Coordinates of C-alpha atoms in Angstrom, one line a residue:
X1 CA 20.8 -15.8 -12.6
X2 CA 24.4 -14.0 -11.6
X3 CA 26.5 -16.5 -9.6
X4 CA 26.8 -15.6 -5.8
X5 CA 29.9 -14.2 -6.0
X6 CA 29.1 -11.0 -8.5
X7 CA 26.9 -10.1 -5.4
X8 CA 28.0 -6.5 -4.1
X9 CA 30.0 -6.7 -1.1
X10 CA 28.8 -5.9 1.8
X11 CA 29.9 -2.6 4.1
X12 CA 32.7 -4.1 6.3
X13 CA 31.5 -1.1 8.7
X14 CA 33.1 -3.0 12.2
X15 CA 33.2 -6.6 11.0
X16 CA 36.6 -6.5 13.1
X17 CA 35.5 -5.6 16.3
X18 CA 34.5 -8.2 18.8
X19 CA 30.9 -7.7 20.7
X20 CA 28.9 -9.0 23.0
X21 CA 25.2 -9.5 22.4
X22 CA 24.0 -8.8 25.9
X23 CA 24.6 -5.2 27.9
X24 CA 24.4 -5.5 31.3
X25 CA 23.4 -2.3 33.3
X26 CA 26.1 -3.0 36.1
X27 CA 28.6 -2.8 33.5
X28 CA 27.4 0.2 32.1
X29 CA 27.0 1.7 35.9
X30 CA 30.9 0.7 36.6
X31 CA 31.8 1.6 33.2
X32 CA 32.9 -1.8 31.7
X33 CA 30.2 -1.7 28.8
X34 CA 31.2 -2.0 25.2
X35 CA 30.9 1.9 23.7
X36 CA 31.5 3.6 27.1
X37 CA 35.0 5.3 27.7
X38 CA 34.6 6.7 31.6
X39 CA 37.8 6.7 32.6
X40 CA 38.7 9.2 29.6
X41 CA 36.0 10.9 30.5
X42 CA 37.2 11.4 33.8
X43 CA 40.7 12.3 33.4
X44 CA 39.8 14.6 30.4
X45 CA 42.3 12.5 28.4
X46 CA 42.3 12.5 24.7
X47 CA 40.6 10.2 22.4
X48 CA 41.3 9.5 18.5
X49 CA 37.9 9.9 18.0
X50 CA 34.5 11.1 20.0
X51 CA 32.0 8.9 18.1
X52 CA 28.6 9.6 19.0
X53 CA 27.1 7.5 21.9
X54 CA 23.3 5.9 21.0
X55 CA 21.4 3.6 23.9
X56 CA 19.3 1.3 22.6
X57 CA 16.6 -0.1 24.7
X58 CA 15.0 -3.3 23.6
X59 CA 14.5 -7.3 25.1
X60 CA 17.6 -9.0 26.6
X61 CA 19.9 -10.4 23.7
X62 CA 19.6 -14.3 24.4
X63 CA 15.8 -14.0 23.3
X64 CA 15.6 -15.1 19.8
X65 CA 13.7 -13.4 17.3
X66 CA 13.8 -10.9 14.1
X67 CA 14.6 -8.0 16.2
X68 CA 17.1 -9.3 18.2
X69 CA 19.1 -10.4 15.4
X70 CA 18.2 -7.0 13.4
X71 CA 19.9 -5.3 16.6
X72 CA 22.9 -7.8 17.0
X73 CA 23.5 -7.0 13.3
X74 CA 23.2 -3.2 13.3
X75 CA 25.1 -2.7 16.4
X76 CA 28.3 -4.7 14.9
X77 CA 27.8 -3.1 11.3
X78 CA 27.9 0.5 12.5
X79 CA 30.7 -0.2 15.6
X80 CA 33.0 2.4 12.9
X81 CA 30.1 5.0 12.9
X82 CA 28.6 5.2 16.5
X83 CA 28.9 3.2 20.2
X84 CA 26.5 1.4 20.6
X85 CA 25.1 0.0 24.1
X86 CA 21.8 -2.4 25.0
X87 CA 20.0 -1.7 28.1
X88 CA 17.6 -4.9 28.3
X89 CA 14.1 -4.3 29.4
X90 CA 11.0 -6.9 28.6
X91 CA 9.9 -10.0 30.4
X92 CA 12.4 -12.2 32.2
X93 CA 12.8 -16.3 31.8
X94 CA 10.4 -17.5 34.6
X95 CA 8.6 -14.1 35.1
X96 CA 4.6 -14.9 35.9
X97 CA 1.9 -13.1 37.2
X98 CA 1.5 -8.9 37.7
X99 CA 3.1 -8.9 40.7
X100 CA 6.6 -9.8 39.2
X101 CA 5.8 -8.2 35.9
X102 CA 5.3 -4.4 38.1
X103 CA 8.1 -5.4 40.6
X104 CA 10.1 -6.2 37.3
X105 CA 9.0 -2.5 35.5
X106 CA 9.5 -1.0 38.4
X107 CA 13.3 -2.1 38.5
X108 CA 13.9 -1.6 35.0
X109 CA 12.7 2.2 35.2
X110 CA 15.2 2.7 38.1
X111 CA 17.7 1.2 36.5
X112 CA 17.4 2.7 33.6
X113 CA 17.2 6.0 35.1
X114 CA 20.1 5.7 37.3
X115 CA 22.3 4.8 33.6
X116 CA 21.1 7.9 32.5
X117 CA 21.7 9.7 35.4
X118 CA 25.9 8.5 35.1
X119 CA 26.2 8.3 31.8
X120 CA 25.6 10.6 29.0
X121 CA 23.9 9.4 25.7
X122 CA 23.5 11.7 22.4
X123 CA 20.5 8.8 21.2
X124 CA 18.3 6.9 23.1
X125 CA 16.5 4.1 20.6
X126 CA 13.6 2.7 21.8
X127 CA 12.3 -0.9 19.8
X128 CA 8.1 -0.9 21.0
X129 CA 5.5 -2.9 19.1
X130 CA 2.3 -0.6 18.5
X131 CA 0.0 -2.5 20.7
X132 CA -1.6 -1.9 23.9
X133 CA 0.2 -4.1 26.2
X134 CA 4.1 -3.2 25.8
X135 CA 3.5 -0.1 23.9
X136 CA 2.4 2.1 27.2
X137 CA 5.8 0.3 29.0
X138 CA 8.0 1.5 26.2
X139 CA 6.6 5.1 26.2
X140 CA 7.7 6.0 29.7
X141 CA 11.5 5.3 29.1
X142 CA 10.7 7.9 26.7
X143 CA 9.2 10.0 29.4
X144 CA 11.9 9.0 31.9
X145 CA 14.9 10.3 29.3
X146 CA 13.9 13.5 28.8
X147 CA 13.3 13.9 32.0
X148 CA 16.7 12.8 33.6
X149 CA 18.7 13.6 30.3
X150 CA 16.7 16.3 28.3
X151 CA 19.5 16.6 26.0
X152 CA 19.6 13.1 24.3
X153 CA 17.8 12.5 21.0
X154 CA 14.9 10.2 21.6
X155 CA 14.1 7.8 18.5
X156 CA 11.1 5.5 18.1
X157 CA 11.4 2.3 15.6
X158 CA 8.2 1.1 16.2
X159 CA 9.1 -3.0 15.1
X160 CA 5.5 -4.1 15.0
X161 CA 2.2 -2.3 14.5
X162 CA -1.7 -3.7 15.4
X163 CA -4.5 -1.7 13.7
X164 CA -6.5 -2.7 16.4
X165 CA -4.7 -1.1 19.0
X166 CA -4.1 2.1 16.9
X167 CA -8.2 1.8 16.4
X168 CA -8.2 1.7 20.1
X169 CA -6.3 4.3 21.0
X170 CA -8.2 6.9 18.7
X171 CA -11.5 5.6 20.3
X172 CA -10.1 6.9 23.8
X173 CA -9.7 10.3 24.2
X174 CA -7.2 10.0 27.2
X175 CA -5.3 7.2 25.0
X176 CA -5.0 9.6 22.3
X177 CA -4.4 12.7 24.0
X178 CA -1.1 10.6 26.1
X179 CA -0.1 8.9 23.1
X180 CA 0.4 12.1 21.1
X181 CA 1.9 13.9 23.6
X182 CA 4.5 11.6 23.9
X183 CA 5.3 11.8 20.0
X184 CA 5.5 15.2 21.1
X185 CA 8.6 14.3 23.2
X186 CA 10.3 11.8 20.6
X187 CA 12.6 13.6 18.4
X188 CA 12.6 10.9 15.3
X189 CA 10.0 7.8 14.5
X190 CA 11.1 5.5 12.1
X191 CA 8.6 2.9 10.8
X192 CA 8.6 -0.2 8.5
X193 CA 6.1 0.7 6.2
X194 CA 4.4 4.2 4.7
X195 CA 0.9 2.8 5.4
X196 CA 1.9 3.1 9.1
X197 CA 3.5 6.9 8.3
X198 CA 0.2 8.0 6.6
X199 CA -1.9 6.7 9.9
X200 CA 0.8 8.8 12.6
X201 CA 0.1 11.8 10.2
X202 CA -3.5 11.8 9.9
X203 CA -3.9 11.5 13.9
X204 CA -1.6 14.3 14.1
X205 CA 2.3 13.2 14.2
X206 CA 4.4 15.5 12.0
X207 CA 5.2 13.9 9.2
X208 CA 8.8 15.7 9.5
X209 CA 9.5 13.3 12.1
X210 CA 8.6 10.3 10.8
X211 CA 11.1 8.5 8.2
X212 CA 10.5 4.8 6.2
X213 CA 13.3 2.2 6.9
X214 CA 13.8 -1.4 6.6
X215 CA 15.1 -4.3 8.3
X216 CA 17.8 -5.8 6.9
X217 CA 19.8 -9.3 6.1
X218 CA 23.5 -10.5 7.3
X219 CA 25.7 -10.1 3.9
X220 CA 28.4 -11.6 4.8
X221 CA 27.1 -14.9 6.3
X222 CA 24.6 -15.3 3.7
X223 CA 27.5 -15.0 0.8
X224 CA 29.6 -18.1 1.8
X225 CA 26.4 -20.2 1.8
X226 CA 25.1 -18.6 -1.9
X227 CA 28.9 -19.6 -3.0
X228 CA 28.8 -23.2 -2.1
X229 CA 24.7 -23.9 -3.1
X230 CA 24.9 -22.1 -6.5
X231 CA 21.7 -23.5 -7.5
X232 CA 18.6 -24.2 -6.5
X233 CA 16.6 -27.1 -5.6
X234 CA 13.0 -26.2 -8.4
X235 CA 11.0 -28.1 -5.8
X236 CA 11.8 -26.8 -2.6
X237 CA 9.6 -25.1 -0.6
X238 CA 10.2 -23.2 2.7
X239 CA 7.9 -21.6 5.6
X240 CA 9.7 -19.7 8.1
X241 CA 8.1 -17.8 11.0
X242 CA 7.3 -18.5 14.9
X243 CA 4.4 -20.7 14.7
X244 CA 1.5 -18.9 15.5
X245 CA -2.1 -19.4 14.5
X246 CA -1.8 -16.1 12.2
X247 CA 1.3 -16.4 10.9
X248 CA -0.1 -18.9 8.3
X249 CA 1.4 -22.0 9.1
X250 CA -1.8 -24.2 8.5
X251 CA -2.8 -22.8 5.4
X252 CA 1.0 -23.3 3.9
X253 CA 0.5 -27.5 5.2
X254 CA -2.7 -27.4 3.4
X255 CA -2.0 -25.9 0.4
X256 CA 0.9 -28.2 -0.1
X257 CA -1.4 -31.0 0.4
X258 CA -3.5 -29.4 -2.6
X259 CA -0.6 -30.0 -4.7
X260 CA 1.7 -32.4 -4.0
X261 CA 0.1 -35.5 -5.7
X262 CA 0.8 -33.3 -9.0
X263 CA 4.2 -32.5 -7.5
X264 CA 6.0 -35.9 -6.3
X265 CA 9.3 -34.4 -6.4
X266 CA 7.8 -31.2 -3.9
X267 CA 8.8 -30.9 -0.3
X268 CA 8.0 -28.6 2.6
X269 CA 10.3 -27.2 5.1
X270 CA 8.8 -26.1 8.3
X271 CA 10.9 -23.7 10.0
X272 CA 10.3 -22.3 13.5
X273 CA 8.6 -23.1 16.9
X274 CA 6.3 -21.5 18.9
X275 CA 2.6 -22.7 20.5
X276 CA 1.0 -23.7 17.0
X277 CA 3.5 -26.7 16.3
X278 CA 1.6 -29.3 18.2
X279 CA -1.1 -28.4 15.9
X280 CA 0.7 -27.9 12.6
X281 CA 2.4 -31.5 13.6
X282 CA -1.0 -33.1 14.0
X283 CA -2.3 -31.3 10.7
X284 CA 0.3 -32.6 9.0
X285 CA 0.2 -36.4 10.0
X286 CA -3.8 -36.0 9.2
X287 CA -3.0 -35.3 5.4
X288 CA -0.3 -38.3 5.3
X289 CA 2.4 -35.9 4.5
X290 CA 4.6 -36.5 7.3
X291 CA 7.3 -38.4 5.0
X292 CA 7.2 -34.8 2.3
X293 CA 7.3 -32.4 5.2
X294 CA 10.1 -31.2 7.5
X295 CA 9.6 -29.7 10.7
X296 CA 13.1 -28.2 11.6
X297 CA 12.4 -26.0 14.6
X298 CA 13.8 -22.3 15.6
X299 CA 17.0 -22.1 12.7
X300 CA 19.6 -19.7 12.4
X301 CA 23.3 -18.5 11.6
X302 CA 24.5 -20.9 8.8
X303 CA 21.6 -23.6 8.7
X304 CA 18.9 -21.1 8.6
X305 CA 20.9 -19.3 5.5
X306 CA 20.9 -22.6 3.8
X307 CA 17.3 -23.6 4.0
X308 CA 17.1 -20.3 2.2
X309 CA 19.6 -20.8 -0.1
X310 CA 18.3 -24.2 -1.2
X311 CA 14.7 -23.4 -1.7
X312 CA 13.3 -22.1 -4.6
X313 CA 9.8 -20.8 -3.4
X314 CA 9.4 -18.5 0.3
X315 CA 5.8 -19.1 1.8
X316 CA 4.2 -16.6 4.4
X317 CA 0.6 -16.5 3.9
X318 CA 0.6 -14.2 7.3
X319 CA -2.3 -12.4 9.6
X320 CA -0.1 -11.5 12.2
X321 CA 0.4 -7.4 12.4
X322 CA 4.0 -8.1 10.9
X323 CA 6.1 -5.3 11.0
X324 CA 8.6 -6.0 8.4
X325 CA 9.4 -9.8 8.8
X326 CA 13.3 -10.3 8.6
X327 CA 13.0 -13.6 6.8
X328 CA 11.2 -12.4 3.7
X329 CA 14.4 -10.1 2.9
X330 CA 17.1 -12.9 3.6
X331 CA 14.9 -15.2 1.5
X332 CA 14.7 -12.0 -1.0
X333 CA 19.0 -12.0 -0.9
X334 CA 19.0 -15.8 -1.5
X335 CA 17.2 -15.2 -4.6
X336 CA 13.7 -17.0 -3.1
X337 CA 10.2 -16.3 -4.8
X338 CA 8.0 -14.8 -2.3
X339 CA 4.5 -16.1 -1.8
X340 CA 2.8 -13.9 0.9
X341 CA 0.5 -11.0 2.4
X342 CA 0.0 -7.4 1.7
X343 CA 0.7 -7.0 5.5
X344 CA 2.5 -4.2 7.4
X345 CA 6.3 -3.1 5.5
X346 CA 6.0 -6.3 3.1
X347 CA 4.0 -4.0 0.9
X348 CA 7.3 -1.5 0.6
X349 CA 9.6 -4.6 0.1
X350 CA 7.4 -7.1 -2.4
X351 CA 6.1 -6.1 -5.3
X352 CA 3.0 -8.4 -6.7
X353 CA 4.1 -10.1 -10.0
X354 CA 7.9 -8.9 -10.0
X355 CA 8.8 -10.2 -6.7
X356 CA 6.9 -13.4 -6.5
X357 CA 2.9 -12.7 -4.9
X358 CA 1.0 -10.9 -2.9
X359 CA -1.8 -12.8 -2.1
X360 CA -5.6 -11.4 -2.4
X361 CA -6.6 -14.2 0.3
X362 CA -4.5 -16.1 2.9
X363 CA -6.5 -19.5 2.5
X364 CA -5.3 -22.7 1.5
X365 CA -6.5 -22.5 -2.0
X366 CA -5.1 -19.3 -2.8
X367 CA -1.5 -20.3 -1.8
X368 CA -1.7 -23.9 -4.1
X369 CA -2.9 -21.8 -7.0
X370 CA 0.7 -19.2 -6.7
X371 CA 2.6 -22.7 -5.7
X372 CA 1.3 -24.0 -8.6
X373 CA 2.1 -21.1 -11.1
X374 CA 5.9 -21.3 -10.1
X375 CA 6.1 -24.7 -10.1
X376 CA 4.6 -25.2 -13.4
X377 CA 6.7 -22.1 -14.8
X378 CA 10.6 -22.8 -13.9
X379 CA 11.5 -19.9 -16.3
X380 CA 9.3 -17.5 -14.6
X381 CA 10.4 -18.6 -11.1
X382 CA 14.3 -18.3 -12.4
X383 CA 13.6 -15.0 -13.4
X384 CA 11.8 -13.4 -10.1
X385 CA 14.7 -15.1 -8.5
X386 CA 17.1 -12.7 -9.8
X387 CA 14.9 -10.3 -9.6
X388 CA 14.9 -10.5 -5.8
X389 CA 18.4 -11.4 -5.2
X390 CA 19.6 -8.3 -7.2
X391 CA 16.9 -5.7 -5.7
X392 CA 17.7 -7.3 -1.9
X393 CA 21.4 -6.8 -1.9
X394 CA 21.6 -3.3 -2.9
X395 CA 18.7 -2.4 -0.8
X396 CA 18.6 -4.1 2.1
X397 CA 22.1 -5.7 2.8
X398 CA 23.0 -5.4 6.4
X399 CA 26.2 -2.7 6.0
X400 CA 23.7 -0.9 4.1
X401 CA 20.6 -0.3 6.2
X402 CA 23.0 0.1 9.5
X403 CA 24.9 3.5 7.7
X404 CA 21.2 4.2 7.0
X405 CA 20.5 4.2 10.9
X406 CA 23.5 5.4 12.0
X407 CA 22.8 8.3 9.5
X408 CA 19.1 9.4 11.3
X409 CA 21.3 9.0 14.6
X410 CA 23.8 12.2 13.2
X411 CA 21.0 13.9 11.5
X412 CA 19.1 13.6 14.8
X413 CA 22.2 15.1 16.9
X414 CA 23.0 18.1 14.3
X415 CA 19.1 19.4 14.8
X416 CA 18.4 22.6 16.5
X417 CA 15.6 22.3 19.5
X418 CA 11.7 23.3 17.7

């Protein structure tokens, strides 16, 4: 396996300019927020450079999550390129029952609006999950842009994507009929798998607008940590998710149980929280494994990195409608063997027997058998390692996917209105 160091270097697109991870729409409104330039704009003054101006719309920056950190990444990587500004929308800390939830839509819409309305944009990005509860929310700032600013770009990255819903949604012919004509409005959708671009085609989305992407790993934190843990620990295992009941969690504790009397050396790092760790905690105790497993909680930055680093096999025997989980990529660029499910973008990213597995069967048994193959096969796990490591850092390497995205926002500018 090629030391860290030979790595290609990630895009240094902005690494030197400082941001904040929260936009606030008072600052955008008074014309403090990173990106905007109003008092140029007012005086007609010169600039060096007019770099195009992109909104992107998605939950407030503190939350933690995949796509939080995906946008934290992309807006700092392609600073150079484009300014980029946050307007958060989504469920506030404390927020409970319908009442506050409307009262809170209500506010975001006028808000939101009321940027617009001051403010020009070229892009406006919206971040929705294909399901039925936030997916209707997201539309209307769709709505509400081209109807207060009909000259921005709208562009849908759909993050997250339930079957069930899409099923749903076809079986409703006043679902269907407002879901396509909002595609109608949207200038550019960019999806995380071409599963989810062959279902938007065949109910009627053009598949002109509709481009494959990926999500993307931090470069140039993940470098420093490949440098100092050159190699790997062969019996270190790693689940990282929220803990959900579908994520897999349960059948990763038990299929370590399956093997680790074969396997004294094996240990399991649980990383994540969520409403399943009582459970997984509990599960855990019950198979006398609480001295061979880990539970870390939520990682990230530098720790998270090298958990990733360390461990030799990456375990996500996931349910969940997954988008495109970030983790599998970072533990891709850290040269991890993947064991997971042919769910949502992983099908674009892993490939069955090159990458590591993708398994026929989420279960318990299943997962101990792939465990089991790796463990029992060091040169085979050494070689998928560098496999993954090579394929994930000129793919998927955060400078690299941001130019991508900052690319469909020009392309998106320089089209002439249908």
């Amino acid at each position: 396996m090629a030391p860290a160091h030979h790595l290609p270097k990630p895009s240094r697109s902005g690494a030197r300019f400082g941001m904040s991870q929260n936009f606030s729409v008072h600052e955008a409104l008074s014309g403090n927020a990173e990106g905007l330039r109003p008092e140029a704009a007012r005086s007609g003054a010169p600039t060096q450079k007019v770099r195009l101006r992109a909104l992107v719309i998605a939950h407030d920056a503190r939350a933690k999550g995949g796509v939080n950190n995906f946008l934290r990444i992309m807006r700092r990587k392609m600073r150079s390129r484009v300014d980029v500004s946050r307007f958060a929308n989504g469920r506030r800390h404390l927020e409970h029952g319908r009442a506050q939830t409307a009262k809170r839509l209500l506010h975001d819409y006028v808000r939101f609006a009321a940027l617009l309305a001051r403010r020009r944009f070229d892009v406006v990005h919206l971040n929705p999950t294909l399901d039925l509860s936030s997916l209707p929310r997201e539309m209307a700032f769709a709505w509400l842009s081209k109807l207060v600013q009909p000259k921005a770009k709208v562009l849908l990255f759909y993050r997250g994507w339930d079957w069930k819903a899409l099923d749903a949604i076809r079986g409703s012919s006043w679902k269907r009929t407002m879901f396509l004509a909002t595609h109608k409005r949207i200038d550019r959708v960019l999806l995380l798998s071409s599963t989810f671009k062959e279902a938007l085609v065949a109910d009627g989305v053009p598949a002109g607008k509709i481009h494959v992407v990926s999500t993307m790993f931090e470069g140039d934190k993940l470098r420093p940590v490949l440098d100092r843990v050159p190699s790997k620990d062969p019996a270190a295992l790693v689940f990282m998710s929220r803990f959900l009941p579908a994520k897999g969690g349960a059948a990763t504790i038990q299929a370590f149980a399956e093997i680790a009397t074969d396997y004294p050396a094996a240990r399991l790092t649980m990383a994540g929280d969520g409403p399943d760790m009582a459970r997984l905690r509990a599960l855990s105790h019950e198979l006398g494994l609480d001295d061979r497993i880990d539970f870390v909680g939520y990682v990230g930055g530098e720790t998270k990195m090298e958990l990733l680093a360390r461990a030799r096999l990456f375990i996500l025997p996931t349910a969940h409608p997954e988008g495109m989980p970030n983790a599998v990529l970072e533990a891709m660029a850290a040269g991890d063997v993947i064991i997971t499910t042919p769910i949502g973008g992983i099908t674009d990213v892993v490939e069955d027997g090159v990458n590591g597995c993708l398994l026929g069967s989420a279960d318990a048994t299943c997962v101990a058998r792939e465990i089991r193959r790796y463990l029992e096969n060091p040169e085979l796990a050494a070689a998928t390692s560098a496999r993954n490591r090579e394929k994930a850092w000129k793919l998927w390497e955060s400078g690299v996917v941001a130019d991508r995205i900052a690319q469909h926002y020009i392309d998106l500018t320089r089209e002439q209105p249908a």
